[in-house]
Coordinates of C-alpha atoms in Angstrom, one line a residue:
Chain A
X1126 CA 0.0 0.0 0.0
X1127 CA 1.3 3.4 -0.7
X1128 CA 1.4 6.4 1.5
X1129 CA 1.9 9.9 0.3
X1130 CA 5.5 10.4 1.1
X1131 CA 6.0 7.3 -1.7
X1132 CA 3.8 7.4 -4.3
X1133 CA 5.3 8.3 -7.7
X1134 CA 2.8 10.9 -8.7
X1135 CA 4.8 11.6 -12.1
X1136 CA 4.7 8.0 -13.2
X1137 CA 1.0 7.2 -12.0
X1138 CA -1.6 7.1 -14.5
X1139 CA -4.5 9.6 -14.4
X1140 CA -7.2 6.8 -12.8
X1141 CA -4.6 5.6 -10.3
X1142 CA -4.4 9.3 -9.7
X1143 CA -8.0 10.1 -9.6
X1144 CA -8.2 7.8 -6.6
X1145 CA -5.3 9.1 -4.6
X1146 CA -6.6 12.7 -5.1
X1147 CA -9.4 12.2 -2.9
X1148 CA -7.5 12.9 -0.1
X1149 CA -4.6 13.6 -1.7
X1150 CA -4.0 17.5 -2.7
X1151 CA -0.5 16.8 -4.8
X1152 CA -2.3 13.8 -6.6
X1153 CA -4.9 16.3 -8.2
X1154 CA -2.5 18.8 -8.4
X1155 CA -0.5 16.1 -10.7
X1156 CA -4.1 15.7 -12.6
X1157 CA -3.9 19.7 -12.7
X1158 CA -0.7 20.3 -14.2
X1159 CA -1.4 18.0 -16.8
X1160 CA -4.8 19.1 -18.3
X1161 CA -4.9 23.3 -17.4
X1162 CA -3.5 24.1 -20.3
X1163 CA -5.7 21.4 -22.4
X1164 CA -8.8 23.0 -21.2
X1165 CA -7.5 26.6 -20.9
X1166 CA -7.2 26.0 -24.9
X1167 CA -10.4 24.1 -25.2
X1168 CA -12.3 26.9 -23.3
X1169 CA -10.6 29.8 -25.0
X1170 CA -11.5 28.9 -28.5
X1171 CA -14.7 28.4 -27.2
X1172 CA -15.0 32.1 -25.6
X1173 CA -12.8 33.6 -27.6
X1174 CA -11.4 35.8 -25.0
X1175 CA -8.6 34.7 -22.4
X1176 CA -10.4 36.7 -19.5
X1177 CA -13.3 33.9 -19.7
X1178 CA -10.8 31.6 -20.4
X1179 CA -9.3 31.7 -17.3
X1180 CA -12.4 32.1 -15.0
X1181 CA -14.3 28.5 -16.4
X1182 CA -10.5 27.1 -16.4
X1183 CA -11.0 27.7 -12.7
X1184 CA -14.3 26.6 -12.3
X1185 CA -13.6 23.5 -14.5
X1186 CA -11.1 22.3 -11.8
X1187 CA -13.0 23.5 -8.9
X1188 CA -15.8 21.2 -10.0
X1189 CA -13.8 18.1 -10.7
X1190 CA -12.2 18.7 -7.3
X1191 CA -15.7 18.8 -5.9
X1192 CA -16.7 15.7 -7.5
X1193 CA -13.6 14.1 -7.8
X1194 CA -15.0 11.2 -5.0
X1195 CA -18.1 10.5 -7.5
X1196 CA -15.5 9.7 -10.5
X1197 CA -14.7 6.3 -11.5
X1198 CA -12.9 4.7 -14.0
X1199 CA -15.9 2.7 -15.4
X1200 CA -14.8 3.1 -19.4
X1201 CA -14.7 7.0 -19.2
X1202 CA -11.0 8.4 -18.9
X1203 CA -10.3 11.1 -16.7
X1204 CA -9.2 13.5 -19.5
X1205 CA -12.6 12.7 -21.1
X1206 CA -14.6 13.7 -17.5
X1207 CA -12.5 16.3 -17.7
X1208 CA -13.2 17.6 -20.9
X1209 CA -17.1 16.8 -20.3
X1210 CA -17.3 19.4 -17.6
X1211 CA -15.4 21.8 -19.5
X1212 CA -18.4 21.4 -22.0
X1213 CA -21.0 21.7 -19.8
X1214 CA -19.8 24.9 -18.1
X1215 CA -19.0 26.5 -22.1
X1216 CA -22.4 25.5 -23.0
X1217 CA -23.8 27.4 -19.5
X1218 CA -21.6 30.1 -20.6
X1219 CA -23.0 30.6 -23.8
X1220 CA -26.6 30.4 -22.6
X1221 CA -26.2 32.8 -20.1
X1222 CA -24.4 35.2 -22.7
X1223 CA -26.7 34.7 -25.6
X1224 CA -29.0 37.7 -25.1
X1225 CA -26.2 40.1 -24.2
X1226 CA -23.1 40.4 -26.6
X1227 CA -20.5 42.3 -25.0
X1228 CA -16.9 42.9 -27.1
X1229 CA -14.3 41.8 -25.3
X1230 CA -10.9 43.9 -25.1
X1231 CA -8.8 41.4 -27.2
X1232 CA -11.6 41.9 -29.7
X1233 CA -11.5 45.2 -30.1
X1234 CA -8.7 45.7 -30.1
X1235 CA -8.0 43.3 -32.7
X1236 CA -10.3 45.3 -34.9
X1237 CA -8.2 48.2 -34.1
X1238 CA -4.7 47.1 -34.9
X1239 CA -6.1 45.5 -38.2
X1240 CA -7.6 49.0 -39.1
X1241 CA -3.9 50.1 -38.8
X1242 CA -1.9 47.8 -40.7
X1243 CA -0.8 47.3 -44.3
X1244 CA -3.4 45.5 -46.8
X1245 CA -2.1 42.5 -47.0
X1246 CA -1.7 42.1 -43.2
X1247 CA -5.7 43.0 -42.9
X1248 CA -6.6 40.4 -45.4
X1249 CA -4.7 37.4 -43.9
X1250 CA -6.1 39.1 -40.4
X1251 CA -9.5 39.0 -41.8
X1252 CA -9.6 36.0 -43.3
X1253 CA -8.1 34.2 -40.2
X1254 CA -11.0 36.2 -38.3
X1255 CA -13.6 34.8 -40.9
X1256 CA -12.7 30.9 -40.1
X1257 CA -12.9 31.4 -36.5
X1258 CA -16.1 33.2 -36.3
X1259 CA -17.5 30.6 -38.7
X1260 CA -16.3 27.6 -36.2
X1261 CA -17.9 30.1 -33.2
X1262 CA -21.1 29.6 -35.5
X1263 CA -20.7 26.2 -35.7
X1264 CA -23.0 23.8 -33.5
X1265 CA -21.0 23.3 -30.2
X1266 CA -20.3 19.4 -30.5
X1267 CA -18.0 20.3 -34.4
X1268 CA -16.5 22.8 -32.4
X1269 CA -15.4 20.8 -29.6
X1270 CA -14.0 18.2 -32.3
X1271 CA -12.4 21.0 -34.1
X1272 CA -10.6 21.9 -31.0
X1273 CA -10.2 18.7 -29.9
X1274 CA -8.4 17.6 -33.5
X1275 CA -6.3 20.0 -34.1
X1276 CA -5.7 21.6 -30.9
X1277 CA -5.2 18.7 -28.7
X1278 CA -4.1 16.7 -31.5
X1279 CA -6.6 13.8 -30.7
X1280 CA -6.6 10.4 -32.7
X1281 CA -10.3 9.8 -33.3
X1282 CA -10.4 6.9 -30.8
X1283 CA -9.5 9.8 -28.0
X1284 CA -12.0 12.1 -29.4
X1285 CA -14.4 9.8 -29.4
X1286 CA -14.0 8.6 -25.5
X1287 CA -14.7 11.9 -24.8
X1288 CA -17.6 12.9 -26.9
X1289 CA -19.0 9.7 -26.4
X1290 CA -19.2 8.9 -30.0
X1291 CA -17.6 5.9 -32.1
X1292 CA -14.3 6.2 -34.3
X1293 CA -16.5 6.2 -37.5
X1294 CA -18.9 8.3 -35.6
X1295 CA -16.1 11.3 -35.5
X1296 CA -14.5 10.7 -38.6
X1297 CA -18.5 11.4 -40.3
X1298 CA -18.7 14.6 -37.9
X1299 CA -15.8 15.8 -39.0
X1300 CA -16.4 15.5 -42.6
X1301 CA -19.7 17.5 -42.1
X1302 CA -18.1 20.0 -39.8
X1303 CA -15.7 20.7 -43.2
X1304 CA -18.8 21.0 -45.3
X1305 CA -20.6 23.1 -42.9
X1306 CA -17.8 25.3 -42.4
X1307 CA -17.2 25.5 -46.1
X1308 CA -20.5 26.4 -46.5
X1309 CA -20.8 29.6 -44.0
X1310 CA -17.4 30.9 -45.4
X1311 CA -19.1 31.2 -49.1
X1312 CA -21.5 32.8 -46.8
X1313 CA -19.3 35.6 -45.4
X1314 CA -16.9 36.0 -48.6
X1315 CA -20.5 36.8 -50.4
X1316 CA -21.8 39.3 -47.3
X1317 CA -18.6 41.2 -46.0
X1318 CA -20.0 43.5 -44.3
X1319 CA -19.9 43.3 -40.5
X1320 CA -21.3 45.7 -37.6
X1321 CA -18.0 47.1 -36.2
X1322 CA -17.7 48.2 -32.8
X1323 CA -16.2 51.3 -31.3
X1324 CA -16.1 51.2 -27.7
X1325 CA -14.4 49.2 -25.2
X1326 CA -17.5 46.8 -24.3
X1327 CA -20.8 46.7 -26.1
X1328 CA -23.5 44.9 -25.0
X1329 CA -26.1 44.4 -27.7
X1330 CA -29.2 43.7 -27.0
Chain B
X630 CA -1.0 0.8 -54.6
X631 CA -3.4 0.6 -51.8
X632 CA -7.5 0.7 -52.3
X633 CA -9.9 0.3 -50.0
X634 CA -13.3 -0.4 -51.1
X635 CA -15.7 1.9 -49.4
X636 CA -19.1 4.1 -50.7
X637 CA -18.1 7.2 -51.5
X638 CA -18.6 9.4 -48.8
X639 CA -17.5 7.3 -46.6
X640 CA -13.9 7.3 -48.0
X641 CA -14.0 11.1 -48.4
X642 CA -14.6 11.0 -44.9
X643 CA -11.7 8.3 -44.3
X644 CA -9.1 10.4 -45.9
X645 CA -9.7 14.0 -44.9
X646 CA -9.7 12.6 -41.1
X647 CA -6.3 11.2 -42.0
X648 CA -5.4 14.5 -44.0
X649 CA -6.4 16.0 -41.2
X650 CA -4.2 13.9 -38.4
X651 CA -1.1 13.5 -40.7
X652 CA -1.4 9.6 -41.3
X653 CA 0.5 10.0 -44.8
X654 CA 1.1 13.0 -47.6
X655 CA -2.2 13.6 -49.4
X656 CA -1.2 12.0 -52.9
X657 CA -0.8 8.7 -50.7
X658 CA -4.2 9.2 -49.3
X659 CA -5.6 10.3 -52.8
X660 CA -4.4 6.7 -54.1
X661 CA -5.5 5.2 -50.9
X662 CA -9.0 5.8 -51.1
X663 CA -9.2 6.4 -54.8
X664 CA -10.2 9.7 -54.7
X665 CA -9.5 12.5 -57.1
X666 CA -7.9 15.4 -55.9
X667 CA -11.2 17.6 -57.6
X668 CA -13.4 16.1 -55.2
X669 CA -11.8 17.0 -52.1
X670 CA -9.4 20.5 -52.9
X671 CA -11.7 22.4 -51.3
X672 CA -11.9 20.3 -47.9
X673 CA -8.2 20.1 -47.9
X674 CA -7.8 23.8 -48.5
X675 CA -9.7 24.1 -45.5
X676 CA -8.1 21.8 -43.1
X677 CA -4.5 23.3 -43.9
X678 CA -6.4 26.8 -42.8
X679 CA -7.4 25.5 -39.4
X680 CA -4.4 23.9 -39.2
X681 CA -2.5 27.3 -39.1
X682 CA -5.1 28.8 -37.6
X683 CA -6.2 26.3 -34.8
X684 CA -3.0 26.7 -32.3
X685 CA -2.1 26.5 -29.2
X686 CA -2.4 29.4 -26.8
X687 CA -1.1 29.6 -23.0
X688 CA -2.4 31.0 -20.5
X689 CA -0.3 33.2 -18.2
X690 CA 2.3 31.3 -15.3
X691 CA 1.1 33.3 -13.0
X692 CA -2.8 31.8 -13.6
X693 CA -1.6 28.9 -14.0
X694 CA 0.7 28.9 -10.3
X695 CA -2.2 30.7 -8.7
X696 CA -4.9 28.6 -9.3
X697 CA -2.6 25.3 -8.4
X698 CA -2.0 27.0 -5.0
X699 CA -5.9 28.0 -4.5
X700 CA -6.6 24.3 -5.9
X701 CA -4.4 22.7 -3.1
X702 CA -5.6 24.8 -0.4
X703 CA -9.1 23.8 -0.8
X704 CA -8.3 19.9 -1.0
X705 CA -6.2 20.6 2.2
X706 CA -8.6 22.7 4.0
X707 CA -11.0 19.7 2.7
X708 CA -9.1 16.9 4.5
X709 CA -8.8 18.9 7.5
X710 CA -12.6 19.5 7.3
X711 CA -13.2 18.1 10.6
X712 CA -10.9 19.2 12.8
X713 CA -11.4 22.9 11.4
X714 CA -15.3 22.7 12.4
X715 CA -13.8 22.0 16.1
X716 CA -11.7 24.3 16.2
X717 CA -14.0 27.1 15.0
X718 CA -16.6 26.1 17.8
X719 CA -17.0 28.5 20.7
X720 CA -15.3 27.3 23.8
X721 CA -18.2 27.0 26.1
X722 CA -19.3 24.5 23.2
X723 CA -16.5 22.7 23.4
X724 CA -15.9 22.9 27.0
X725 CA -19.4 21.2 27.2
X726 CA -18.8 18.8 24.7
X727 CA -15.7 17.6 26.4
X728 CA -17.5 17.5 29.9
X729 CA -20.4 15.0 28.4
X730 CA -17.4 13.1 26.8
X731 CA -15.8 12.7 30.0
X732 CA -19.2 12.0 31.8
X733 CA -20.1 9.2 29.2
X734 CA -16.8 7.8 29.4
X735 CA -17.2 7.5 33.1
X736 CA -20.4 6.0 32.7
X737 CA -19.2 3.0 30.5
X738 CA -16.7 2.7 33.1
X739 CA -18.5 2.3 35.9
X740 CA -20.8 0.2 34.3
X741 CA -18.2 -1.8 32.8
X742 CA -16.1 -2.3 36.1
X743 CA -19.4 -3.4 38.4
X744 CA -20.7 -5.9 35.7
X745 CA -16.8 -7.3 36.0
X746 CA -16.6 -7.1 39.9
X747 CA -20.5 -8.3 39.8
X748 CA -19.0 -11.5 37.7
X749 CA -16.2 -11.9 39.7
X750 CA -18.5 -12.2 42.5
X751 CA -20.4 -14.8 41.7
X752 CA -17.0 -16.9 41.1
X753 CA -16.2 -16.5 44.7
X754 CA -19.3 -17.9 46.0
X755 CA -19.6 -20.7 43.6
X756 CA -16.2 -21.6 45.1
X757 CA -17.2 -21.3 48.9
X758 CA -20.0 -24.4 49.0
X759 CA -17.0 -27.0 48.0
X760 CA -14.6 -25.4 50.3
X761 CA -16.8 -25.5 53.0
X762 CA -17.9 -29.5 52.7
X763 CA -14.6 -30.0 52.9

């Protein structure tokens, strides 16, 4: 049996260190160090801003400490409880944020900066801007694979785990997240125009 | 040269999600799934712009550091949970609570030691009628 002063939190695997971290506050700092910068990616492309970022990067770790006796290794990986409640508190997020739009101040000043600089700078700007507000259009379950693929670099098996969705499953979703994203890009090239902001924060009604 | 027979779709599917994760260079996936380039440009154009535009960002040491030590603290304070609910307890509280702990205590002993004498008793006498015949 292992005791604190000799476990081998390094070379533990995440379940083994699930266990220990219910009493054990280095074993789920182990489990921390690992996944905060995971989520704090998933979460910011989700929110776009790294202000939000980092507050439901908090709260995703305060709630798996909170329920960290409930989880079990029962098929589910840690990584993919993990990424679960990072998708639940995104989705909460975005419903409690729907009805007022406020700019953040990496987004406007974003727009500012790319009012400044040369053409060619703007148009690879813009166009970068295009595809990411096109994925933030994008039903939250492609944009969690998006993030997941080619942020976290996830084989589909992985991906799957955590979506709870087969390999063929993902690779389908993904092809339709292509299409879908193909599709609202002819959409923007075709209608430029945006509302621009100029103020700090916005909130639109 | 590799081909896998699939519908259509289905291998459009199996080769941008292997585009996509860098199994092999795209001619070898074009000849893979026997798909012409035509039919899938577009999607490929795509997924080598999220590809640049998908990347990693980190967040700041300093949120990172902070929230570990805030993280810790509550699993400690936690484990301790207990003990700090005594602790915080007036002292009139706990002074009373350790007087009915002694008290009880007391009790069991008591009760414990006459049962034992009260057993031991009954030993004795049980002895005395054969001592005294003889």
């Amino acid at each position: 049996m292992t005791t604190p002063f000799t476990r081998d939190y390094g070379q533990a695997d995440d379940a083994q260190l699930a266990r220990w971290a219910r009493d054990d506050a280095e074993a789920f700092g182990e489990l921390y160090r690992r996944y905060v910068k995971k989520i704090y990616n998933y979460v910011f492309y989700r929110t776009n801003n790294h202000h939000d970022a980092e507050d439901l990067t908090a709260r995703v770790f305060y709630r798996a400490l909170a329920h960290i006796d409930s989880y079990t290794d029962r098929g589910v990986p840690f990584s993919a409880w993990l990424y679960r409640i990072a998708h639940n508190l995104v989705a909460n997020w975005h419903r409690d944020n729907s009805r007022r739009q406020i700019v953040s101040l990496d987004e406007y000043i974003g727009n500012t900066l790319r009012s400044e600089a040369p053409e060619h700078v703007v148009e690879a700007g813009q166009d970068r801007e295009a595809l990411l507000e096109a994925i933030r259009r994008l039903p939250e379950d492609r944009q969690q694979l998006l993030i997941l693929k080619y942020i976290e670099r996830l084989p589909n098996a992985k991906i799957g785990e955590i979506m709870n969705r087969t390999e063929g499953a993902v690779k389908s979703l993904y092809h339709r997240t292509l299409l879908a994203l193909r599709e609202e890009l002819a959409h923007y090239h075709h209608n430029p125009d945006k509302a621009e902001t100029d103020d700090t924060s916005v909130q639109r009604e | 040269m590799e081909f896998v027979s699939h519908p259509h779709e289905s291998r459009i599917a199996d080769l941008l999600s292997d585009y996509a994760d860098g199994v092999a260079p795209l001619e070898t996936l074009l000849d893979r799934y026997n798909v012409s380039y035509q039919q899938v440009s577009e999607l490929v154009d795509l997924a080598d712009q999220l590809r640049s535009t998908l990347v990693e960002v980190s967040p700041s040491p300093q949120f990172v550091d902070g929230l570990l030590q805030e993280l810790i603290g509550e699993q400690q304070a936690a484990a301790l949970g207990w003990w700090s609910r005594i602790q915080a307890m007036p002292t009139r509280t706990k002074l009373a609570a350790g007087i009915g702990g002694i008290t009880l205590t007391a009790g069991v002993l008591l009760i414990t030691a006459r049962s034992l004498s009260h057993l031991l008793g009954l030993t004795e006498r049980e002895e005395a009628p054969g001592k005294a015949i003889a």
